[in-house]
Coordinates of C-alpha atoms and ligand atoms in Angstrom, one line a residue:
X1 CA 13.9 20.6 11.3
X2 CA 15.3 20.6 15.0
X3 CA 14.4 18.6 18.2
X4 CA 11.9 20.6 19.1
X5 CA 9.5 20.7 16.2
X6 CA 9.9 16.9 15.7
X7 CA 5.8 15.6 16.2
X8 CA 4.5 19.2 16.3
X9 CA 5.0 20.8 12.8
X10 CA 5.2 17.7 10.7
X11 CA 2.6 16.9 8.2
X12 CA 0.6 13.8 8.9
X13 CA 0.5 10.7 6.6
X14 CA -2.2 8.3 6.7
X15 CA -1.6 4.8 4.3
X16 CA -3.8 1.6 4.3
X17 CA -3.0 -2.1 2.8
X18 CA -5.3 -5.2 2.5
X19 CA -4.2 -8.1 4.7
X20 CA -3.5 -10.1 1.4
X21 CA -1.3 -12.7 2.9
X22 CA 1.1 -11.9 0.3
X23 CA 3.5 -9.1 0.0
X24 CA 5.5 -8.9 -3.6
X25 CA 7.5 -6.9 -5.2
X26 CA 4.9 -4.5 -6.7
X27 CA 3.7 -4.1 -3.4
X28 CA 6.8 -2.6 -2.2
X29 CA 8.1 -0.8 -5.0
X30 CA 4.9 1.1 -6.0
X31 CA 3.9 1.8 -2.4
X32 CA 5.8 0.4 0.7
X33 CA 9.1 1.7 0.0
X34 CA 7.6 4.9 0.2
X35 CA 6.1 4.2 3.3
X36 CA 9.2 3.8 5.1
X37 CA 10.8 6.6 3.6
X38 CA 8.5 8.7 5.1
X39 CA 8.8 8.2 8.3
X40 CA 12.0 10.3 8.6
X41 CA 9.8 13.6 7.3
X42 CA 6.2 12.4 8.0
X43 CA 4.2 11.9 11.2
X44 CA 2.4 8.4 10.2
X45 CA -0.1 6.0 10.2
X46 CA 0.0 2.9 8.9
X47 CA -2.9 0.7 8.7
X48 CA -3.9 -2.8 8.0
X49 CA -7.0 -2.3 6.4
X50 CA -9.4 -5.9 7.3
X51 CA -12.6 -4.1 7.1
X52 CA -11.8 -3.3 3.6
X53 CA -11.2 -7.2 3.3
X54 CA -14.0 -8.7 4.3
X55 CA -14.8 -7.6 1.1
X56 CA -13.3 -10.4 -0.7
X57 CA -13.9 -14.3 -0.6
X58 CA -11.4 -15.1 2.1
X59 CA -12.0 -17.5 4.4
X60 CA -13.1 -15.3 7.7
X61 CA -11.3 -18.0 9.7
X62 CA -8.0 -16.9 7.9
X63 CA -8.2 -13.2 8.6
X64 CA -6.4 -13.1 11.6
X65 CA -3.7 -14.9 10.8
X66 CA -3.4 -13.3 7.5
X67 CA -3.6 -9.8 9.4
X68 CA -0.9 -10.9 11.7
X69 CA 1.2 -11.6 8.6
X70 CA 0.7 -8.3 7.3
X71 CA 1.8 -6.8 10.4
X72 CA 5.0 -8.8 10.1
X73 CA 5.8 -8.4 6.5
X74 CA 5.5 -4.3 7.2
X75 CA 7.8 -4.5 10.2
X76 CA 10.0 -6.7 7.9
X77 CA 10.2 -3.8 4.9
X78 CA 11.3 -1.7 7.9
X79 CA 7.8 0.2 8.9
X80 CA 9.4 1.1 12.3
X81 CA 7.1 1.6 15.7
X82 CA 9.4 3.9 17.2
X83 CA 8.6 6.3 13.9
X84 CA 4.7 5.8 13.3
X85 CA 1.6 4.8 14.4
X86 CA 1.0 0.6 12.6
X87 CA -2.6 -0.3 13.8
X88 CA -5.3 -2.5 12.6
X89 CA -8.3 -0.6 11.4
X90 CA -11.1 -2.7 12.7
X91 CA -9.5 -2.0 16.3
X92 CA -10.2 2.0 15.7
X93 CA -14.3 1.4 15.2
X94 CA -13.9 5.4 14.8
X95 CA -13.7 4.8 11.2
X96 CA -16.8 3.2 10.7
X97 CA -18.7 5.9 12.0
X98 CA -17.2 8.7 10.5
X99 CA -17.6 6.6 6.7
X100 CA -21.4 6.6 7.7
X101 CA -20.9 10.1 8.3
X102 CA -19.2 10.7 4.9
X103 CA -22.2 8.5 3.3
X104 CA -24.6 11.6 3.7
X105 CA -22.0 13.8 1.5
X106 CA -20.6 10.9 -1.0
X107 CA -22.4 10.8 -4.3
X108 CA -23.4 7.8 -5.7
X109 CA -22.9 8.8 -9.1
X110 CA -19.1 9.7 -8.7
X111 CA -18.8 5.8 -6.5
X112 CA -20.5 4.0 -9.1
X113 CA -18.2 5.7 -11.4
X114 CA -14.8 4.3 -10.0
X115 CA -12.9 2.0 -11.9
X116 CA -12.5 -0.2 -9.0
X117 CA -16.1 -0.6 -8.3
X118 CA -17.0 -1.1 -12.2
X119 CA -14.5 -4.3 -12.4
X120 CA -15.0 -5.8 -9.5
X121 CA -19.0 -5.7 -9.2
X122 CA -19.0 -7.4 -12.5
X123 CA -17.9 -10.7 -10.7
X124 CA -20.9 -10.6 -8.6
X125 CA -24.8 -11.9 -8.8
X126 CA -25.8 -9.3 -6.5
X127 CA -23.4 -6.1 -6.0
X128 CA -22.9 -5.5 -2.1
X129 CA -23.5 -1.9 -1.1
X130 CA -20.2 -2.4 0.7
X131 CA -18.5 -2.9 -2.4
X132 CA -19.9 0.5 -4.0
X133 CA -19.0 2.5 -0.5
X134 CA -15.7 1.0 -0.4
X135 CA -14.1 4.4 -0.7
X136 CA -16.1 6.3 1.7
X137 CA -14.6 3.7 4.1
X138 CA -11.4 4.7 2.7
X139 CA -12.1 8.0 2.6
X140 CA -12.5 7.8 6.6
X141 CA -9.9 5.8 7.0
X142 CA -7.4 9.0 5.6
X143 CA -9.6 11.6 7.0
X144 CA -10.0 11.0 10.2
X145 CA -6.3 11.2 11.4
X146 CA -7.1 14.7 9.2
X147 CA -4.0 13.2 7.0
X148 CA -2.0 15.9 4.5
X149 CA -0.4 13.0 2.2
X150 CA -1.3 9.3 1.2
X151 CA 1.3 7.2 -0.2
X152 CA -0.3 4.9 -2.7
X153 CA 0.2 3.0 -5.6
X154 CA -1.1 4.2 -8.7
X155 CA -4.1 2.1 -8.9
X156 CA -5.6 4.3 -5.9
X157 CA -5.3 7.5 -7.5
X158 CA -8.8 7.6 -8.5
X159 CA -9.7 6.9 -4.8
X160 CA -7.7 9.6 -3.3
X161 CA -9.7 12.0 -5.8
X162 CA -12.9 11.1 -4.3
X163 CA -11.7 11.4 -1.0
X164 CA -10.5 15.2 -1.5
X165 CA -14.6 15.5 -3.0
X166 CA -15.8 13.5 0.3
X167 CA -13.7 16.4 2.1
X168 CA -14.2 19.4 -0.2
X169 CA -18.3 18.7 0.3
X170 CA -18.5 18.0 3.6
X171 CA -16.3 20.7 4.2
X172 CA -18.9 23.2 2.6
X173 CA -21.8 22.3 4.6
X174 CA -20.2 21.8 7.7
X175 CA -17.2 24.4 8.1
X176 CA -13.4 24.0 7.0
X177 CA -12.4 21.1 9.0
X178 CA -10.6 18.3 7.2
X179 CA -7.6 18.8 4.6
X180 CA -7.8 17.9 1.0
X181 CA -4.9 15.4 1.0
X182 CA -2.2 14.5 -1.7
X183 CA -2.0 11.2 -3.0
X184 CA 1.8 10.6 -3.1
X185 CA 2.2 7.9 -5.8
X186 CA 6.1 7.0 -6.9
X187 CA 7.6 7.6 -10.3
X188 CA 7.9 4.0 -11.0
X189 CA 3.9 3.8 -11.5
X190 CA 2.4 0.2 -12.2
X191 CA 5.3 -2.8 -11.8
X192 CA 4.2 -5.5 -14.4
X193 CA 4.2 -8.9 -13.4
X194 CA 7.2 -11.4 -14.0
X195 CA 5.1 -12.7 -17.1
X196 CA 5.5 -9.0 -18.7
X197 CA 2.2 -8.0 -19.6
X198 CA -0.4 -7.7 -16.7
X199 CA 0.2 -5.8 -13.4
X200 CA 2.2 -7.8 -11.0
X201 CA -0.8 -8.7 -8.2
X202 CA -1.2 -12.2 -6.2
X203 CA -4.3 -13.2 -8.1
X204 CA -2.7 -12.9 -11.6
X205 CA 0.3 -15.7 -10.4
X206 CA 3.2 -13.5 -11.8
X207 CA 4.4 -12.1 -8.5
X208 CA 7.9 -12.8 -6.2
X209 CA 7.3 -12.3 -2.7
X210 CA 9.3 -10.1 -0.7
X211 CA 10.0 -12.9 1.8
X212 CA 11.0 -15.7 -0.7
X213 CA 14.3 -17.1 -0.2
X214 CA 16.9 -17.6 -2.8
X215 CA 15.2 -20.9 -4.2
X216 CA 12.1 -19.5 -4.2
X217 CA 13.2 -16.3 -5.4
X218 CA 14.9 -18.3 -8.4
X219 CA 12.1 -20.6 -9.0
X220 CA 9.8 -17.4 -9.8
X221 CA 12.6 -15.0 -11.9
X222 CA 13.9 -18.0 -14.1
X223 CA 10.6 -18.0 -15.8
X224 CA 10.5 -14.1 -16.1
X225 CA 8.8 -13.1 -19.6
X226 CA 11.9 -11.0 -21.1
X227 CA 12.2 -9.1 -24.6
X228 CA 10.2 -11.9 -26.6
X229 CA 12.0 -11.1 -30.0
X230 CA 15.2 -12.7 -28.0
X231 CA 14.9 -16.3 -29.0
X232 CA 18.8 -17.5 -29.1
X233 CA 21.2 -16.7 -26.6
X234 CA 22.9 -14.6 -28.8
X235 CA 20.2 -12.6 -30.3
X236 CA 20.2 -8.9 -29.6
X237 CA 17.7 -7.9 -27.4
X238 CA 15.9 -4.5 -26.5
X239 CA 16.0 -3.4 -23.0
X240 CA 13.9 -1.1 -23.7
X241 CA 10.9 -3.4 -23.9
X242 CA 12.2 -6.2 -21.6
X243 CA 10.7 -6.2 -18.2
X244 CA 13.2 -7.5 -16.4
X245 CA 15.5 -4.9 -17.4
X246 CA 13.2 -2.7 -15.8
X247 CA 13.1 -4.6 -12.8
X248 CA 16.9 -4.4 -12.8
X249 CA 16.8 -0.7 -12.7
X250 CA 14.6 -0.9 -9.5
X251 CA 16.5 -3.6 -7.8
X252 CA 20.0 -4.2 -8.9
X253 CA 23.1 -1.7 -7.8
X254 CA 23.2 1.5 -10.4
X255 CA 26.9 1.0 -11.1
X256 CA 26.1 -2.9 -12.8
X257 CA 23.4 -1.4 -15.1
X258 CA 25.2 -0.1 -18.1
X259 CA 27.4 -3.5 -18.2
X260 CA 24.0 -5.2 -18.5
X261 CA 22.0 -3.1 -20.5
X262 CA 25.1 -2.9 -23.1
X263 CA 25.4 -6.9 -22.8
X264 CA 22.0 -7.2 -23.7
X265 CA 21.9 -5.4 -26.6
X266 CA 24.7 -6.6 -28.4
X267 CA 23.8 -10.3 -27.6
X268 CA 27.0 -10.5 -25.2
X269 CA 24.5 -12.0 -21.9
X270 CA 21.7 -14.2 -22.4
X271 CA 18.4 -13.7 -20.7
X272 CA 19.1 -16.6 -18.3
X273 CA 22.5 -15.1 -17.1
X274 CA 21.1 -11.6 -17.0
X275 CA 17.6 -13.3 -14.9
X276 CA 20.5 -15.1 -12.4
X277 CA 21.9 -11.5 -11.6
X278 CA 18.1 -10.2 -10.8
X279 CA 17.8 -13.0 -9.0
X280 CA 21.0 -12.7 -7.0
X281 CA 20.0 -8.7 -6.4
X282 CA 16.6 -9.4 -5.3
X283 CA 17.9 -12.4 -2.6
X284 CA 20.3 -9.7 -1.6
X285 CA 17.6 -6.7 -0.7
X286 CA 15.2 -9.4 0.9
X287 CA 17.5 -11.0 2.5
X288 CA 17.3 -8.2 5.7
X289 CA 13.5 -8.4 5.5
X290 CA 13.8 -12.8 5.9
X291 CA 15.9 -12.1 8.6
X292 CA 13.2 -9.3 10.5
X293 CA 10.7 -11.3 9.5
X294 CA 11.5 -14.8 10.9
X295 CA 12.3 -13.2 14.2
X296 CA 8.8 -11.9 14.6
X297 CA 7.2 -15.0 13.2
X298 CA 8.8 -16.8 16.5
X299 CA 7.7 -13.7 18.7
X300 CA 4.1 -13.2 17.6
X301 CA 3.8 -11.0 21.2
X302 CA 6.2 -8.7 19.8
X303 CA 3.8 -7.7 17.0
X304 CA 0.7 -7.9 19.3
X305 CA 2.3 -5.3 21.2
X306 CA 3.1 -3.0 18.3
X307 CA -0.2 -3.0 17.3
X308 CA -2.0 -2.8 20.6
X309 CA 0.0 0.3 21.2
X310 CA -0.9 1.2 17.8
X311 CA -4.4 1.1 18.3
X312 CA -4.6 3.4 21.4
X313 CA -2.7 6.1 19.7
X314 CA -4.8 5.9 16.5
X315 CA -8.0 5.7 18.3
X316 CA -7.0 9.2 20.6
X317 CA -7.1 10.9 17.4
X318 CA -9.6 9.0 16.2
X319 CA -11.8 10.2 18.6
X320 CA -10.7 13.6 18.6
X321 CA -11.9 13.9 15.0
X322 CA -14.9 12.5 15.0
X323 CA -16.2 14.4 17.7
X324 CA -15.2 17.1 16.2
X325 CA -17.2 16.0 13.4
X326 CA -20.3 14.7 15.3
X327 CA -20.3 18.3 16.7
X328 CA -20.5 19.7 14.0
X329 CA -23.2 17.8 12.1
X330 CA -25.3 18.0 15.3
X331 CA -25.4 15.0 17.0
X332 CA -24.0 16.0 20.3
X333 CA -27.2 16.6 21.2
X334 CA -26.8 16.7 25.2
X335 CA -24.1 19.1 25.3
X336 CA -25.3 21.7 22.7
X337 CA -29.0 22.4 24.7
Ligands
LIG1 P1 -2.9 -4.5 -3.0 O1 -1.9 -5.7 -2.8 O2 -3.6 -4.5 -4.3 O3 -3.8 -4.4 -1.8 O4 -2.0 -3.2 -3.0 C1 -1.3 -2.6 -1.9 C2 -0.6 -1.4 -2.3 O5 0.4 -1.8 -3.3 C3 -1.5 -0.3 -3.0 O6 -1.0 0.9 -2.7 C4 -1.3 -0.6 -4.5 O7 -1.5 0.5 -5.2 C5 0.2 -1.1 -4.5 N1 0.4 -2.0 -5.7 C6 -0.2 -3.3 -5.8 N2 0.3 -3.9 -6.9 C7 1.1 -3.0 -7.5 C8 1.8 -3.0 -8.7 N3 1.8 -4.1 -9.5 N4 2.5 -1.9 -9.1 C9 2.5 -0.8 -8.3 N5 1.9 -0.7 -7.1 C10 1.1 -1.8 -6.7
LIG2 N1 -7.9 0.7 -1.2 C1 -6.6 0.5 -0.8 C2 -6.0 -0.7 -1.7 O1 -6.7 -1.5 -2.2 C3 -6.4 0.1 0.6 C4 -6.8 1.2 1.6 C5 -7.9 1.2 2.4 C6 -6.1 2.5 1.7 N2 -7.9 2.4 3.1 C7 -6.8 3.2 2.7 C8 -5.0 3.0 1.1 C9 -6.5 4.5 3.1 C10 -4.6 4.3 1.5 C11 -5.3 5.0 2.5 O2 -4.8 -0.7 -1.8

């Protein structure tokens, strides 16, 4: 592509994450990674989704500072303003509107029918109704920056389905307007925790942050669940079935695998020694994000800025869209009589 198409003919990317407080490594190897390797082919936007977390029990008094956090650990994993658009979602109120829009085209059969919605109601006396239109939100959140490709992790996939429905629908009553976009979800699919059986996520305990330094980093891996048939030192073990061979393959430089795959199997390395070199490999690739990371924790302005500017470019064609919408759905009442 030359100079000149750059920002006009590339296809647009919209992704969203939960200010969690905590990125890990499943975090970035089933989604983020992919977000910053779009930017060189994609036009994005990247946002940190808060009105999708007001969903949870968080302390509301946290939020912010767990939203600034976000903002930092993304600009740390290399999410670059000078390449896309990083905003905060409740700051483009656009997408509010246009999921209430959405709500008179989403069937409630199909959202009571998501996986998502079926777990997580169960921990509730009394379902909220924001809980069931959860991806209608989403569904604006993509649609409304009229987005070709979402990278997600594979957990969303059902999500991204509905929102090509929410689109397809409303598309047939209203006119072709919005794409049907592509959830782009990497090969490596679901990264299980360190204790080797559940996906790694912050509320199961079995996660390594991607800011931990080399203690902490340690501290987590040295307890890593490995191939559990492996109980001396000198046992063969499977990589095949240990996670943390798997987790090598992700993290650790190509040329090292063999020598520790082979060692592994033939009992040459135990677990320990092989966990020290994971360790050592993840410390090296986070040690660039620390680095980024600490910086903007002592320039909190810096990532004000970044989003601010965010913001007004979401929200331009934020607005464009939904009025585009609201047209079309008539309820621009004064200039159509
Ligand atoms: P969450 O932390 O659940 O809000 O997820 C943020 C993003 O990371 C979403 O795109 C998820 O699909 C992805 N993700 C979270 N946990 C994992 C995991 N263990 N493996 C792969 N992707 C994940
Ligand atoms: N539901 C997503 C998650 O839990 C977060 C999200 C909200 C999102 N809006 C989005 C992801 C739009 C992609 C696109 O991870």
């Amino acid at each position: 592509m030359n100079e000149t198409d750059y920002g006009k003919s590339r296809k647009r990317v919209l992704s969203g994450i939960q200010p969690t407080g905590e990125v890990h490594l499943g975090n970035y190897l089933g989604a983020l990674r992919q977000w910053v390797h779009m930017q060189d082919e994609y036009e994005c936007f990247y946002s940190i989704v808060d009105q999708h977390a007001i969903l949870g029990e968080g302390d509301p008094a946290d939020l912010p500072a767990r939203t600034l956090d976000m903002a930092i650990s993304l600009l740390a994993v290399g999410v670059d303003p000078e390449r896309c658009t990083l905003f905060v979602q409740s700051d483009v109120r656009e997408h509010v509107e246009l999921a209430w829009l959405f709500n008179t085209v989403a069937p409630v059969g199909d959202l009571e029918r998501m996986t998502q919605y079926k777990d997580k109601s169960q921990r509730y006396d009394s379902t909220p109704v924001g809980l069931l239109n959860y991806p209608v939100l989403q569904a604006a959140d993509i649609l409304i920056y009229r987005a070709d490709a979402v990278p997600v992790g594979e957990d969303q996939r059902q999500h991204l389905e509905l929102t090509r429905d929410i689109a397809r629908k409303w598309n047939a009553r209203y006119g072709e307007y919005f794409p049907e976009p592509d959830a782009i979800i990497p090969e490596v699919g679901r990264i299980k925790g360190l204790d080797g059986e559940a996906k790694m996520s912050k509320s199961l305990g079995n996660t390594v942050s991607i800011l931990a330094d080399e203690d902490e980093v340690w501290g987590r891996v040295r307890s890593a669940v490995t191939d559990p048939q492996r109980v001396r030192r000198d046992d063969p073990g499977r990589p095949e079935v240990c996670n943390v061979f798997t987790l090598h393959k992700l993290m650790t430089d190509p040329s090292l695998i063999p020598d520790i795959e082979e060692q592994c199997r033939f009992g040459t390395r135990g677990c320990v020694d092989c966990k020290r070199i994971f360790a050592e490999s993840l410390s090296r690739r986070f040690a660039p994000f620390r680095e980024r990371a600490e910086h903007l924790r002592a320039h909190p302005d810096e990532v004000r800025d970044v989003l601010e500017a965010g913001a007004e470019r979401a929200r331009a064609v934020a607005r464009e869209t939904l009025d585009e919408a609201r047209s079309r759905m008539g309820l621009c009442w004064r200039s159509a009589l």
